[in-house]
mmCIF file of C-alpha atoms in Angstrom:
data_model
loop_
_atom_site.group_PDB
_atom_site.id
_atom_site.type_symbol
_atom_site.label_atom_id
_atom_site.label_comp_id
_atom_site.label_asym_id
_atom_site.label_seq_id
_atom_site.Cartn_x
_atom_site.Cartn_y
_atom_site.Cartn_z
ATOM 1 C CA SER A 1 4.751 -3.075 5.333
ATOM 2 C CA VAL A 2 2.670 -2.122 2.482
ATOM 3 C CA GLN A 3 4.874 0.534 1.217
ATOM 4 C CA ILE A 4 7.800 -1.624 0.959
ATOM 5 C CA ARG A 5 5.958 -4.410 -0.761
ATOM 6 C CA TYR A 6 4.652 -2.106 -3.147
ATOM 7 C CA MET A 7 7.974 -0.443 -3.865
ATOM 8 C CA GLU A 8 9.735 -3.765 -4.518
ATOM 9 C CA THR A 9 7.088 -4.447 -7.234
ATOM 10 C CA ASN A 10 6.815 -1.348 -8.883
ATOM 11 C CA ASP A 11 8.984 1.312 -10.541
ATOM 12 C CA PRO A 12 8.838 4.913 -9.595
ATOM 13 C CA PRO A 13 6.998 7.335 -9.877
ATOM 14 C CA VAL A 14 4.915 6.150 -6.634
ATOM 15 C CA ARG A 15 2.050 8.049 -5.111
ATOM 16 C CA ILE A 16 -0.078 5.411 -2.857
ATOM 17 C CA VAL A 17 -2.397 5.978 0.118
ATOM 18 C CA MET A 18 -2.401 3.121 2.585
ATOM 19 C CA PRO A 19 -5.290 2.584 5.274
ATOM 20 C CA GLY A 20 -4.992 0.191 8.090
ATOM 21 C CA ARG A 21 -5.278 -0.700 11.686
ATOM 22 C CA CYS A 22 -2.280 -0.128 14.133
ATOM 23 C CA TYR A 23 -1.624 -1.572 17.399
ATOM 24 C CA ARG A 24 0.845 0.573 19.862
ATOM 25 C CA ARG A 25 2.085 0.140 23.319
ATOM 26 C CA ASP A 26 0.278 3.667 24.233
ATOM 27 C CA THR A 27 -1.174 4.599 27.446
ATOM 28 C CA VAL A 28 -4.857 4.962 26.713
ATOM 29 C CA ASP A 29 -6.145 8.709 27.485
ATOM 30 C CA ALA A 30 -8.380 11.342 25.782
ATOM 31 C CA THR A 31 -5.897 11.600 22.980
ATOM 32 C CA HIS A 32 -4.391 8.210 22.762
ATOM 33 C CA SER A 33 -5.407 4.592 22.054
ATOM 34 C CA ALA A 34 -3.515 1.223 21.639
ATOM 35 C CA VAL A 35 -5.568 0.294 18.727
ATOM 36 C CA PHE A 36 -6.561 2.890 16.344
ATOM 37 C CA HIS A 37 -6.933 3.428 12.243
ATOM 38 C CA GLN A 38 -4.214 4.941 10.231
ATOM 39 C CA VAL A 39 -3.875 6.378 6.736
ATOM 40 C CA GLU A 40 -0.540 6.585 5.386
ATOM 41 C CA ILE A 41 0.875 8.350 2.177
ATOM 42 C CA LEU A 42 3.830 7.791 0.132
ATOM 43 C CA ALA A 43 5.374 9.533 -2.928
ATOM 44 C CA VAL A 44 8.565 8.653 -4.594
ATOM 45 C CA ASP A 45 9.604 10.648 -7.691
ATOM 46 C CA GLU A 46 12.425 12.592 -8.969
ATOM 47 C CA GLY A 47 13.292 15.863 -7.152
ATOM 48 C CA LEU A 48 10.746 15.596 -4.313
ATOM 49 C CA THR A 49 11.573 17.655 -1.260
ATOM 50 C CA PHE A 50 10.438 18.549 2.275
ATOM 51 C CA THR A 51 8.709 21.601 0.989
ATOM 52 C CA ASP A 52 6.845 19.242 -1.333
ATOM 53 C CA LEU A 53 5.669 17.160 1.806
ATOM 54 C CA LYS A 54 4.706 20.284 3.904
ATOM 55 C CA GLY A 55 2.754 21.594 0.917
ATOM 56 C CA THR A 56 0.965 18.195 0.303
ATOM 57 C CA ILE A 57 0.097 18.219 4.052
ATOM 58 C CA LYS A 58 -1.106 21.939 4.431
ATOM 59 C CA VAL A 59 -3.577 21.309 1.469
ATOM 60 C CA PHE A 60 -4.579 18.169 3.010
ATOM 61 C CA LEU A 61 -5.414 19.799 6.464
ATOM 62 C CA GLU A 62 -6.844 22.830 4.759
ATOM 63 C CA GLN A 63 -9.374 20.892 2.628
ATOM 64 C CA LEU A 64 -10.395 18.871 5.837
ATOM 65 C CA PHE A 65 -10.393 21.321 8.627
ATOM 66 C CA GLY A 66 -10.438 24.734 6.658
ATOM 67 C CA GLU A 67 -7.915 27.417 7.997
ATOM 68 C CA VAL A 68 -6.399 26.113 11.247
ATOM 69 C CA PRO A 69 -2.972 26.866 12.523
ATOM 70 C CA ILE A 70 -0.555 24.056 12.004
ATOM 71 C CA ARG A 71 2.868 23.366 12.782
ATOM 72 C CA PHE A 72 5.884 21.050 12.097
ATOM 73 C CA ARG A 73 8.122 20.059 14.787
ATOM 74 C CA PRO A 74 11.354 18.171 14.424
ATOM 75 C CA SER A 75 11.098 14.470 15.488
ATOM 76 C CA PHE A 76 12.757 10.970 14.728
ATOM 77 C CA PHE A 77 11.138 8.105 12.825
ATOM 78 C CA PRO A 78 13.203 5.166 11.853
ATOM 79 C CA PHE A 79 12.674 5.145 8.106
ATOM 80 C CA THR A 80 12.569 9.049 7.326
ATOM 81 C CA GLU A 81 15.174 11.822 7.835
ATOM 82 C CA PRO A 82 14.580 14.434 8.217
ATOM 83 C CA SER A 83 11.252 13.603 10.226
ATOM 84 C CA ALA A 84 8.546 15.800 11.808
ATOM 85 C CA GLU A 85 5.225 15.620 13.711
ATOM 86 C CA VAL A 86 2.403 17.851 12.501
ATOM 87 C CA ASP A 87 0.074 19.303 15.158
ATOM 88 C CA VAL A 88 -2.925 21.544 14.446
ATOM 89 C CA GLN A 89 -4.411 24.256 16.851
ATOM 90 C CA TRP A 90 -7.472 22.829 18.534
ATOM 91 C CA LYS A 91 -9.447 23.646 21.473
ATOM 92 C CA GLY A 92 -6.733 26.284 22.638
ATOM 93 C CA ARG A 93 -3.772 23.907 22.433
ATOM 94 C CA TRP A 94 -1.669 21.921 19.904
ATOM 95 C CA LEU A 95 -2.593 18.359 18.909
ATOM 96 C CA GLU A 96 -0.320 16.137 17.173
ATOM 97 C CA ILE A 97 -2.208 14.981 14.094
ATOM 98 C CA MET A 98 0.415 13.086 12.179
ATOM 99 C CA GLY A 99 3.971 12.106 11.508
ATOM 100 C CA CYS A 100 5.826 12.532 8.414
ATOM 101 C CA GLY A 101 9.393 12.844 6.822
ATOM 102 C CA MET A 102 11.565 12.321 3.878
ATOM 103 C CA VAL A 103 12.007 8.530 2.846
ATOM 104 C CA ASP A 104 15.772 7.492 4.232
ATOM 105 C CA PRO A 105 17.779 6.922 1.242
ATOM 106 C CA ASN A 106 18.776 3.461 2.397
ATOM 107 C CA VAL A 107 15.119 2.506 2.449
ATOM 108 C CA LEU A 108 15.210 3.468 -1.316
ATOM 109 C CA LYS A 109 18.250 1.387 -2.147
ATOM 110 C CA ALA A 110 16.736 -1.626 -0.357
ATOM 111 C CA VAL A 111 13.878 -1.602 -2.710
ATOM 112 C CA GLY A 112 16.206 -1.158 -5.729
ATOM 113 C CA TYR A 113 15.488 2.694 -6.219
ATOM 114 C CA ASP A 114 18.396 4.729 -7.055
ATOM 115 C CA PRO A 115 18.564 7.399 -4.303
ATOM 116 C CA GLU A 116 20.912 9.661 -6.393
ATOM 117 C CA VAL A 117 17.679 9.819 -8.809
ATOM 118 C CA TYR A 118 14.842 9.382 -6.536
ATOM 119 C CA THR A 119 13.668 11.103 -3.310
ATOM 120 C CA GLY A 120 10.141 10.210 -1.455
ATOM 121 C CA PHE A 121 8.191 11.575 1.476
ATOM 122 C CA ALA A 122 5.743 9.733 3.734
ATOM 123 C CA ALA A 123 3.174 10.523 6.472
ATOM 124 C CA GLY A 124 0.743 8.784 8.755
ATOM 125 C CA MET A 125 -2.225 9.915 10.339
ATOM 126 C CA GLY A 126 -4.496 8.654 12.903
ATOM 127 C CA VAL A 127 -8.085 8.586 11.571
ATOM 128 C CA GLU A 128 -9.609 8.814 15.156
ATOM 129 C CA ARG A 129 -7.577 11.841 16.027
ATOM 130 C CA LEU A 130 -8.779 13.432 12.614
ATOM 131 C CA ALA A 131 -12.158 12.619 13.749
ATOM 132 C CA MET A 132 -11.653 14.346 17.024
ATOM 133 C CA VAL A 133 -10.598 17.462 15.335
ATOM 134 C CA LEU A 134 -13.266 17.411 12.928
ATOM 135 C CA HIS A 135 -16.156 16.703 14.982
ATOM 136 C CA GLN A 136 -14.938 18.301 18.402
ATOM 137 C CA ILE A 137 -14.854 15.260 20.246
ATOM 138 C CA ASP A 138 -13.021 15.653 23.523
ATOM 139 C CA ASP A 139 -11.923 12.018 24.231
ATOM 140 C CA ILE A 140 -11.080 9.657 21.670
ATOM 141 C CA ARG A 141 -12.304 6.583 24.044
ATOM 142 C CA ARG A 142 -15.933 7.989 23.000
ATOM 143 C CA LEU A 143 -15.491 6.656 19.592
ATOM 144 C CA TYR A 144 -15.012 3.136 21.129
ATOM 145 C CA THR A 145 -18.147 3.171 23.447
ATOM 146 C CA SER A 146 -21.534 1.450 22.682
ATOM 147 C CA ASP A 147 -23.265 4.666 23.206
ATOM 148 C CA LEU A 148 -25.679 4.864 20.258
ATOM 149 C CA ARG A 149 -26.755 8.245 21.092
ATOM 150 C CA PHE A 150 -23.068 9.327 20.386
ATOM 151 C CA LEU A 151 -22.387 6.971 17.611
ATOM 152 C CA GLN A 152 -25.220 7.596 15.610
ATOM 153 C CA GLN A 153 -24.160 11.369 15.134
ATOM 154 C CA PHE A 154 -21.663 9.509 12.520
#
């Protein structure tokens, strides 16, 4: 991954943002797509905590959406521990908007960072899902249509 290659060739502190296309075995529906765009963030430094991660996400989402209710739910991702999914209140229900967590110390060790000195956090968010909330789009599949009347709004 981009994060690993970056950490293998750069010393901490690390603060990077990486956009890219993702492919998943997802059942396509109104809020899921098998192919989508994702933006990931990674921060590694001395003393970073889960509170720093939550604060970063909260400020980001407030800047993007304004004051919207958000919640963090415990989750599992293979390279972060603890891990969480972040939901926003949208159209009267909770919608998962991103996954996040603290970088596993074994990942830090694997790239030559001392986990006794450094900690890190990571998050990944689907661009199309963010666009759904920001522009009140009820079905993610609309973003992939050829309907110019819809697409020209953006």
